[in-house]
PDB file of C-alpha atoms and ligand atoms in Angstrom:
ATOM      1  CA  UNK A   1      -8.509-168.851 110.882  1.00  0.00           C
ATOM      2  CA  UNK A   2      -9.532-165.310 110.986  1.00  0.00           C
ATOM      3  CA  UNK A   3     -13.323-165.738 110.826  1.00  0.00           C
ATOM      4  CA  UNK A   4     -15.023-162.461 112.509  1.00  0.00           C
ATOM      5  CA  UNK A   5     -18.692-161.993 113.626  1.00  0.00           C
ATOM      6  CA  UNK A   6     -20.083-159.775 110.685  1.00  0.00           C
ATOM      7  CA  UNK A   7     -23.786-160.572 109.549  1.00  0.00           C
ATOM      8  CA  UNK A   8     -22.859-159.074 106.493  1.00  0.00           C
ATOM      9  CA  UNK A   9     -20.449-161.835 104.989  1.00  0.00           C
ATOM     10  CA  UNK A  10     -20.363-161.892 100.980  1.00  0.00           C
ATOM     11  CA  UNK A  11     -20.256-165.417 101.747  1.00  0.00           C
ATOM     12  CA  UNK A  12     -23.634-166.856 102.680  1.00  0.00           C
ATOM     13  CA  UNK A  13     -25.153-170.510 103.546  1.00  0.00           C
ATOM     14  CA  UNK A  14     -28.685-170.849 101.738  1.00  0.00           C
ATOM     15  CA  UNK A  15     -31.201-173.872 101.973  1.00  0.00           C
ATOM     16  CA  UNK A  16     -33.962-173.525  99.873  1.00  0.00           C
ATOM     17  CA  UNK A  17     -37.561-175.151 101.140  1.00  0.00           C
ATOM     18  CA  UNK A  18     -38.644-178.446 100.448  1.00  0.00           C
ATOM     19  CA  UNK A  19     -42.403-178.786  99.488  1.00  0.00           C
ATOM     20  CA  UNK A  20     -43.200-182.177 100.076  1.00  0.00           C
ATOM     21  CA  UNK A  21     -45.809-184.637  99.336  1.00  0.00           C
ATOM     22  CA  UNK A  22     -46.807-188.095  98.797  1.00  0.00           C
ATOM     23  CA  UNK A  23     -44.509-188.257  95.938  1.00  0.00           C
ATOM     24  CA  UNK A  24     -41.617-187.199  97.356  1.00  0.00           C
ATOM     25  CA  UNK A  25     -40.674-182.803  97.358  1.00  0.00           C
ATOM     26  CA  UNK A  26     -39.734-180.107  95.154  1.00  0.00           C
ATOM     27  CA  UNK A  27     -37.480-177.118  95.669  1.00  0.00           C
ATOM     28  CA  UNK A  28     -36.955-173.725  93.864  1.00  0.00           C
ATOM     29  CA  UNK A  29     -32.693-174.726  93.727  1.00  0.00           C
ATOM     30  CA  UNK A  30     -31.977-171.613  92.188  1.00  0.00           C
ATOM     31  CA  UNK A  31     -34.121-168.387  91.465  1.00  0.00           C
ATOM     32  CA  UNK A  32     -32.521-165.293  90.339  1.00  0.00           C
ATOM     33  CA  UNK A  33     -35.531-163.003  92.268  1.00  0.00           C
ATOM     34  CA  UNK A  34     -34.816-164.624  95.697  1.00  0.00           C
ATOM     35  CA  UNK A  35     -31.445-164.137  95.387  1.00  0.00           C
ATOM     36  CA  UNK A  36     -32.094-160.210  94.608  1.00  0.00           C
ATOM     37  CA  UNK A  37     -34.367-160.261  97.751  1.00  0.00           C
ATOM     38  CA  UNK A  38     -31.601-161.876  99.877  1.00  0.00           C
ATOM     39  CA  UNK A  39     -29.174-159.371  98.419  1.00  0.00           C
ATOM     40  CA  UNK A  40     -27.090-161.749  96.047  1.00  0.00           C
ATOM     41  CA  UNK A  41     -26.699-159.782  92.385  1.00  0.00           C
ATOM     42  CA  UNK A  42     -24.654-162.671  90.588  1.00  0.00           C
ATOM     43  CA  UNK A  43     -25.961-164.051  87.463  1.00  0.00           C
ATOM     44  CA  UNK A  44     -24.943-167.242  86.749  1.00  0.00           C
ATOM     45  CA  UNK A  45     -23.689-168.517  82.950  1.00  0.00           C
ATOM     46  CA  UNK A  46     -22.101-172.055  83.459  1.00  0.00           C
ATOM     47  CA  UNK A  47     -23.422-175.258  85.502  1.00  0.00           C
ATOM     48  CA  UNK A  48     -20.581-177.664  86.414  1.00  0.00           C
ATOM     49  CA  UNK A  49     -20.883-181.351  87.982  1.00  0.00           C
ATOM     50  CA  UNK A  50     -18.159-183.675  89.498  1.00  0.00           C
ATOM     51  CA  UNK A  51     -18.436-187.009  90.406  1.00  0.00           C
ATOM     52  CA  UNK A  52     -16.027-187.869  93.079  1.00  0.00           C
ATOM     53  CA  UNK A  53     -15.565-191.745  94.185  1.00  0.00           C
ATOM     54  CA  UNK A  54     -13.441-191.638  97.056  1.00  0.00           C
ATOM     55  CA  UNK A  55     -14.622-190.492 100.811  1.00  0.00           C
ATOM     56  CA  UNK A  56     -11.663-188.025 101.357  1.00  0.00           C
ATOM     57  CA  UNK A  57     -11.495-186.545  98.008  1.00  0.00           C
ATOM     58  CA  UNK A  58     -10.309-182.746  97.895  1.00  0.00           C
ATOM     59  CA  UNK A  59     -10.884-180.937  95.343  1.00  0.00           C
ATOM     60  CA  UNK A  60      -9.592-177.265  95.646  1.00  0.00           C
ATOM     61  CA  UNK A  61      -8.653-174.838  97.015  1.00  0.00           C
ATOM     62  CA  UNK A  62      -9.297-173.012  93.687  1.00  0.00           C
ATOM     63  CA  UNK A  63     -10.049-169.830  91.727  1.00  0.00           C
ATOM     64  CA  UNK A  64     -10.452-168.161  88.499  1.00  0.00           C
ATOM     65  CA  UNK A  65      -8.599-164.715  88.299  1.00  0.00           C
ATOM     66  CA  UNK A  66     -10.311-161.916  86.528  1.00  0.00           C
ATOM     67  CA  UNK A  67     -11.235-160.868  84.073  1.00  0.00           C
ATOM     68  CA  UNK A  68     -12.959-164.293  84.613  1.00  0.00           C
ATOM     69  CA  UNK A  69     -13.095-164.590  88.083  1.00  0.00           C
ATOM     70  CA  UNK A  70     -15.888-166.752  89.284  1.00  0.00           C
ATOM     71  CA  UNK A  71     -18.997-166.657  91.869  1.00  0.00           C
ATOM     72  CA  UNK A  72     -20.004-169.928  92.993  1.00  0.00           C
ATOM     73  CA  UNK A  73     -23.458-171.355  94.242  1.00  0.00           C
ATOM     74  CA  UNK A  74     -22.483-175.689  95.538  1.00  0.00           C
ATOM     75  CA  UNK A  75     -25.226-178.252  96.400  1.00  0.00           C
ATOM     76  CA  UNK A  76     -24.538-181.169  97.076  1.00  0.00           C
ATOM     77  CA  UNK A  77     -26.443-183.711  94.737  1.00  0.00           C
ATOM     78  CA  UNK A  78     -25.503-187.203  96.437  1.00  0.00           C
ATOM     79  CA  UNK A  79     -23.701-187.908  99.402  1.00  0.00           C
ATOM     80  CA  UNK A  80     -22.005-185.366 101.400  1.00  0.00           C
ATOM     81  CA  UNK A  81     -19.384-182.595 101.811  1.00  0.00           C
ATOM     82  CA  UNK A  82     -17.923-180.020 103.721  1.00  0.00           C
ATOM     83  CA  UNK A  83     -17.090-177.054 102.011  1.00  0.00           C
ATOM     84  CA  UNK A  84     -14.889-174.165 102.287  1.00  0.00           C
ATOM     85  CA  UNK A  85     -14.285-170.449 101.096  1.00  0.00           C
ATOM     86  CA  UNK A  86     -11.171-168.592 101.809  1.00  0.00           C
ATOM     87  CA  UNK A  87     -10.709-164.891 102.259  1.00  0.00           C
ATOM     88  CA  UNK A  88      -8.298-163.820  99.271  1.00  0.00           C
ATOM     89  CA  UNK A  89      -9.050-160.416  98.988  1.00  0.00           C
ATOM     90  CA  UNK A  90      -5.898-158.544  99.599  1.00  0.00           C
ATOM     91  CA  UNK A  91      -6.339-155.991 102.457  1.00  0.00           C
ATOM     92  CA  UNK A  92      -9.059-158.049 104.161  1.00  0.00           C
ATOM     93  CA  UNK A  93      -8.693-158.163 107.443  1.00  0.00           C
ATOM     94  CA  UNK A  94      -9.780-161.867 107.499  1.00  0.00           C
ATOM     95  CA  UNK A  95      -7.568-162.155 104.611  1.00  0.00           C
ATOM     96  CA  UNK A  96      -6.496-166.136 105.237  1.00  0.00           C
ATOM     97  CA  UNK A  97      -9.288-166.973 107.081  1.00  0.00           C
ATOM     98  CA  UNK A  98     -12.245-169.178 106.115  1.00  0.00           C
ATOM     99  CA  UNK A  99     -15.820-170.557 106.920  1.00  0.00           C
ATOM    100  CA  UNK A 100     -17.162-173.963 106.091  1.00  0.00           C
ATOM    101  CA  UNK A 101     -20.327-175.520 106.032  1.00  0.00           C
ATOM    102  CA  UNK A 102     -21.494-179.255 105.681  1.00  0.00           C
ATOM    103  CA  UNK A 103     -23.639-179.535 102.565  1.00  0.00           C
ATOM    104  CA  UNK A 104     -25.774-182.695 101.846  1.00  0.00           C
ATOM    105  CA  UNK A 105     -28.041-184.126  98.690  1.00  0.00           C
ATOM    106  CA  UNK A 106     -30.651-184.856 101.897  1.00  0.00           C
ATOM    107  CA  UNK A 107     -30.360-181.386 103.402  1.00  0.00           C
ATOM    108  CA  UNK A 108     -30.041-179.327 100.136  1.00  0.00           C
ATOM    109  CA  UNK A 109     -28.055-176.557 101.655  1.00  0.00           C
ATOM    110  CA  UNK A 110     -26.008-174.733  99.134  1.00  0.00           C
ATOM    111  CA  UNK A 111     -22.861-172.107  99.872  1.00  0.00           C
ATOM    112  CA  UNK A 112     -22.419-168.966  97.910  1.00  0.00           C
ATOM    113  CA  UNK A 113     -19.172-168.277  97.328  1.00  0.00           C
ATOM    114  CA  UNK A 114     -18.306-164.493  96.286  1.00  0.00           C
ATOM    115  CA  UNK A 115     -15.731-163.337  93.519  1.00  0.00           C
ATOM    116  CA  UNK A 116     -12.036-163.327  95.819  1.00  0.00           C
ATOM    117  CA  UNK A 117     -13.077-166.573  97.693  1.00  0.00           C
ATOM    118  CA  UNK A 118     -10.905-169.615  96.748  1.00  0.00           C
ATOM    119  CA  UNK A 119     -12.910-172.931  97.291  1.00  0.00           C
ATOM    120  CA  UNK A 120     -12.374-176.358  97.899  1.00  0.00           C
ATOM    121  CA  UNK A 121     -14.286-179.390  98.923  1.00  0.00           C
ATOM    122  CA  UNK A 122     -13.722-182.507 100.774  1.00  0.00           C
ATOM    123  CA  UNK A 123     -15.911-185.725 100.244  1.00  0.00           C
ATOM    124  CA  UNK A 124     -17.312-187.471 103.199  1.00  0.00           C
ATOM    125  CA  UNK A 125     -18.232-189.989 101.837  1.00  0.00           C
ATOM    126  CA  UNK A 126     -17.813-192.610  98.596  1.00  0.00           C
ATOM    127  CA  UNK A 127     -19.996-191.230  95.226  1.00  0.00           C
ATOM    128  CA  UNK A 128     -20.220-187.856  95.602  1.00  0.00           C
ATOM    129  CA  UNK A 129     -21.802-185.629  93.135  1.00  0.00           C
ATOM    130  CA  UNK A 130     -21.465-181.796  93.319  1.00  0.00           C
ATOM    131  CA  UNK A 131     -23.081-179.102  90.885  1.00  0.00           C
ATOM    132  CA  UNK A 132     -22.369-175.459  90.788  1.00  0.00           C
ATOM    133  CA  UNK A 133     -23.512-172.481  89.402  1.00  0.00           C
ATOM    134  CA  UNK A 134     -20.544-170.276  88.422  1.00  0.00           C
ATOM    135  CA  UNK A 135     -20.527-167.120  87.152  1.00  0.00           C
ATOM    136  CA  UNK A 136     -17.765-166.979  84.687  1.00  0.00           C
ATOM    137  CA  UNK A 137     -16.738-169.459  81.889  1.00  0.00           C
ATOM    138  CA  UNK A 138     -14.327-171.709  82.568  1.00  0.00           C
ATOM    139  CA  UNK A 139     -11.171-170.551  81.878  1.00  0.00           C
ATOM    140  CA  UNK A 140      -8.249-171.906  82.332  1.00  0.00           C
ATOM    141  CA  UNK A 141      -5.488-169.800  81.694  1.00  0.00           C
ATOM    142  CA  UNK A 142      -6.946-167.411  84.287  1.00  0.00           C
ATOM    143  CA  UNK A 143      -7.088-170.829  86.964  1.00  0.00           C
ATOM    144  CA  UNK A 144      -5.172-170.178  90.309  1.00  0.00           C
ATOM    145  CA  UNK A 145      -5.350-171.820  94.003  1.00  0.00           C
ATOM    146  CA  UNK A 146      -3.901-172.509  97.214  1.00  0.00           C
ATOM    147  CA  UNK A 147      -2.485-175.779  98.374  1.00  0.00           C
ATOM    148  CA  UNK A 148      -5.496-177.683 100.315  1.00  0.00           C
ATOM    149  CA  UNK A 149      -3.692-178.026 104.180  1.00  0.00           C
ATOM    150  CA  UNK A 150      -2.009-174.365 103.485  1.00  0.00           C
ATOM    151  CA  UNK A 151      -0.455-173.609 107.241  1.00  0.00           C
ATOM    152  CA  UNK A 152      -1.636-169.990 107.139  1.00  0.00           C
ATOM    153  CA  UNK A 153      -5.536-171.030 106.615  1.00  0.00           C
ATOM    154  CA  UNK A 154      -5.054-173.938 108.791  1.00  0.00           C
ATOM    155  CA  UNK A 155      -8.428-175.436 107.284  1.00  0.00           C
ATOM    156  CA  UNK A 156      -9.903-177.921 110.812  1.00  0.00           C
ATOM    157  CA  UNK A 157     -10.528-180.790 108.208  1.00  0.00           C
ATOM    158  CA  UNK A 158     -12.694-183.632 108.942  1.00  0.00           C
ATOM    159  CA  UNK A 159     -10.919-186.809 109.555  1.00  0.00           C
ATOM    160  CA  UNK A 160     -11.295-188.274 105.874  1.00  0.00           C
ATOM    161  CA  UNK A 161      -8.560-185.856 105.102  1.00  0.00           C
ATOM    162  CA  UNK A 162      -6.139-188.112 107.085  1.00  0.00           C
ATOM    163  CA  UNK A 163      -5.647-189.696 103.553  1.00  0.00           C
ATOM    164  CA  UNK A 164      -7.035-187.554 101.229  1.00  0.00           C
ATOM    165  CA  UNK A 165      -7.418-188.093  97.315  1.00  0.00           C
ATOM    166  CA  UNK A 166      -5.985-185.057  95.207  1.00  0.00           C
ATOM    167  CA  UNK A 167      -5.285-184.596  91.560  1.00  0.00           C
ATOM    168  CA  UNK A 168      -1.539-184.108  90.920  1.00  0.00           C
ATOM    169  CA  UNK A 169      -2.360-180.496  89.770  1.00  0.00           C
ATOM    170  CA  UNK A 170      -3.953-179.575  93.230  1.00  0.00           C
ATOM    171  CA  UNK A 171      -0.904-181.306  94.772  1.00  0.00           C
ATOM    172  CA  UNK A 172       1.222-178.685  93.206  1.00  0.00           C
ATOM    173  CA  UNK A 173      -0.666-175.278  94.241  1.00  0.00           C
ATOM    174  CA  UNK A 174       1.541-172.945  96.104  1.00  0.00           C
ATOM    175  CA  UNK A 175       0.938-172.207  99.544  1.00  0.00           C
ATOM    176  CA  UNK A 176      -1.170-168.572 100.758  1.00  0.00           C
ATOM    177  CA  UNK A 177       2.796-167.115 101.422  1.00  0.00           C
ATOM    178  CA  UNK A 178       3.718-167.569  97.607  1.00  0.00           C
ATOM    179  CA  UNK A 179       0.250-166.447  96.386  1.00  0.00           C
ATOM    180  CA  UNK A 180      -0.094-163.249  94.535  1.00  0.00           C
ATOM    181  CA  UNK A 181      -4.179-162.597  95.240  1.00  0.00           C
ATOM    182  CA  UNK A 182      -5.533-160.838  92.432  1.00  0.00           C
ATOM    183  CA  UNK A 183      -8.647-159.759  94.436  1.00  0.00           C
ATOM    184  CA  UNK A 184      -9.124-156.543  96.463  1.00  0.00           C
ATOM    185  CA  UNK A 185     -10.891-155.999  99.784  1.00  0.00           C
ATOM    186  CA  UNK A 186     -14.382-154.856  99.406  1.00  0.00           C
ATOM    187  CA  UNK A 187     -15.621-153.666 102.991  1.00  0.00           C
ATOM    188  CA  UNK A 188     -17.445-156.929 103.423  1.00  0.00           C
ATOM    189  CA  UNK A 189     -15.402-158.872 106.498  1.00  0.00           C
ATOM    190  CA  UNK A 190     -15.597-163.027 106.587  1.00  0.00           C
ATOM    191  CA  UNK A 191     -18.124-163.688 109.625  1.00  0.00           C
ATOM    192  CA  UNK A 192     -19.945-166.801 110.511  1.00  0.00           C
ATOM    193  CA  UNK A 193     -22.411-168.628 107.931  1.00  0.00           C
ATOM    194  CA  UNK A 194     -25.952-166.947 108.803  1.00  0.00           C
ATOM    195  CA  UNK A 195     -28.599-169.142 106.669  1.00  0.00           C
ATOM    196  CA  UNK A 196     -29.860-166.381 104.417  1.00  0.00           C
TER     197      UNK A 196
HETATM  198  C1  T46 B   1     -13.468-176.368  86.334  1.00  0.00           C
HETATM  199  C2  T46 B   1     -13.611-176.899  84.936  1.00  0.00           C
HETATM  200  C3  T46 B   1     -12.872-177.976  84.489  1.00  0.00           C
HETATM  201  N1  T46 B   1     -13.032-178.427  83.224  1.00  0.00           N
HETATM  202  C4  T46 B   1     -12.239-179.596  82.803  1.00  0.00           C
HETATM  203  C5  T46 B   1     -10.740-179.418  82.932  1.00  0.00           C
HETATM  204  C6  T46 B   1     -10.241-180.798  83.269  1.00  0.00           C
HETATM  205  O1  T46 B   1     -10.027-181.528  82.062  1.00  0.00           O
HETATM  206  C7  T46 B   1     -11.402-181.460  84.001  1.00  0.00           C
HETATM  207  C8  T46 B   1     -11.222-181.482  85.502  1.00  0.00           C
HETATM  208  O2  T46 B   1     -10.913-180.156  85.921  1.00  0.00           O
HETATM  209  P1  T46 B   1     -10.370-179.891  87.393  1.00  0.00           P
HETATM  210  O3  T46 B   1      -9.372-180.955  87.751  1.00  0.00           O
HETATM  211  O4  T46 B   1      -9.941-178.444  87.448  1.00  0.00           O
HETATM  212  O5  T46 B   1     -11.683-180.124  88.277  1.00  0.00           O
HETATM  213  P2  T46 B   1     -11.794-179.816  89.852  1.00  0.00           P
HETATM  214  O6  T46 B   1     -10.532-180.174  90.535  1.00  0.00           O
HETATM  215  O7  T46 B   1     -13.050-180.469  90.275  1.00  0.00           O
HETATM  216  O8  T46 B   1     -11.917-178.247  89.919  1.00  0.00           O
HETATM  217  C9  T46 B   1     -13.088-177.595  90.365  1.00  0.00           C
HETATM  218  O9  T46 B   1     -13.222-177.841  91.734  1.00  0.00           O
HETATM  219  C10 T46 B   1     -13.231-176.774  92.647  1.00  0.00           C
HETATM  220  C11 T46 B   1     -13.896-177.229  93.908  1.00  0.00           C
HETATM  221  C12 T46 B   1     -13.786-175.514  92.144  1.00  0.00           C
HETATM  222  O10 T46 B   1     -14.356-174.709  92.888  1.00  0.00           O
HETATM  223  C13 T46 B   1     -13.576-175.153  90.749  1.00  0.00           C
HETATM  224  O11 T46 B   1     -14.798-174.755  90.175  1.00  0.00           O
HETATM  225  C14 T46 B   1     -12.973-176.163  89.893  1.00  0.00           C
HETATM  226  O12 T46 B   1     -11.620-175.774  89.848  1.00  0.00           O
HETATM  227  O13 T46 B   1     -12.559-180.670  83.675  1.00  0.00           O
HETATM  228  C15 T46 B   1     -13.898-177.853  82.323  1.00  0.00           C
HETATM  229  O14 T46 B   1     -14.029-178.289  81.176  1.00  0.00           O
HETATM  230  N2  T46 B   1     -14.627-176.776  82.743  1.00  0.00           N
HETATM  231  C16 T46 B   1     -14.525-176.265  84.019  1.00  0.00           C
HETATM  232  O15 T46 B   1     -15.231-175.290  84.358  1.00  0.00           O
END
């Protein structure tokens, strides 16, 4: 893990307020100004969801490579997860390394994930629902990823990975050794999540 102390990480941890009330709260989940004000340009253009049943499900460690590589902005809309990005930029010096963050339906914290991140999520607990803003159309012929326990990355996870649930395609990523990283370094260096 080659996570270094730089407050300017593209990757960022974000938890919008809560107004609450009687009834319950609202939040602002996404707003295109605060992002400008917090220094995040990506527009979105596609909103995914995924249901996951199983405590222990991982789902990743993925990416799209350009020309429709993908920004990502995860909440957690029931349950729990902790979430990861991994440095792929080629030249990075925390190329390989990662940060995570715990992100909860109760807590509404939400991790932006820059272009030359892969990501990946593990469950931790049963009915799970994720949504994310990305900011690329899916496209699958341009799909690429990283086998989840990869020894380079060396992700710490959480003990529900002890048996985790995987699709077969995930099973069958290659590890960070036989990846070919599209992405390029872009100054930025992989430091600690700072809530933005
Ligand atoms: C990603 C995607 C998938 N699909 C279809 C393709 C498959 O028929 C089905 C399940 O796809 P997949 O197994 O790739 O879903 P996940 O394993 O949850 O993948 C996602 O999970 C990790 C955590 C990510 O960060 C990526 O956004 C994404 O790769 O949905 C679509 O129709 N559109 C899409 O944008």
């Amino acid at each position: 893990m080659g996570t270094l102390n730089d407050p300017t990480s593209p990757v960022r941890l974000l938890q919008p307020p809560r107004f609450g009330d009687d009834r319950g709260w609202f939040s602002e989940t996404y707003s295109e100004r605060h992002h400008a004000e917090i220094g995040i340009a990506t527009r979105f253009v596609q909103d995914n969801q995924s249901f996951s049943a199983a405590s222990g499900t991982v789902r990743g460690l993925h990416f799209q490579r350009p020309p429709h590589a993908q920004a990502k902005l995860v909440r957690c809309l029931r349950g729990s997860i902790m979430d990861y990005a991994v440095d792929l930029r080629c030249g990075s010096p925390t190329y390989g390394g990662y940060v995570s963050a715990k992100l909860t339906a109760g807590g509404g914290e939400q991790l932006y994930v820059p272009v030359g991140f892969g990501h990946g999520f593990i469950t931790l607990e049963p009915d799970v629902e994720v949504a994310y803003k990305v900011s690329d159309f899916y496209a699958p012929e341009c799909e690429g990823g990283v086998i989840w326990n990869d020894p380079t990355i060396a992700i710490d996870w959480p003990l529900e990975a002890l048996s985790p649930a995987l699709s077969q395609k995930d099973l069958l990523l290659p590890k960070l050794t036989d990846l070919t990283s599209p992405f390029m370094y872009d100054g930025h260096l992989l430091g600690p999540l700072l809530p933005a």
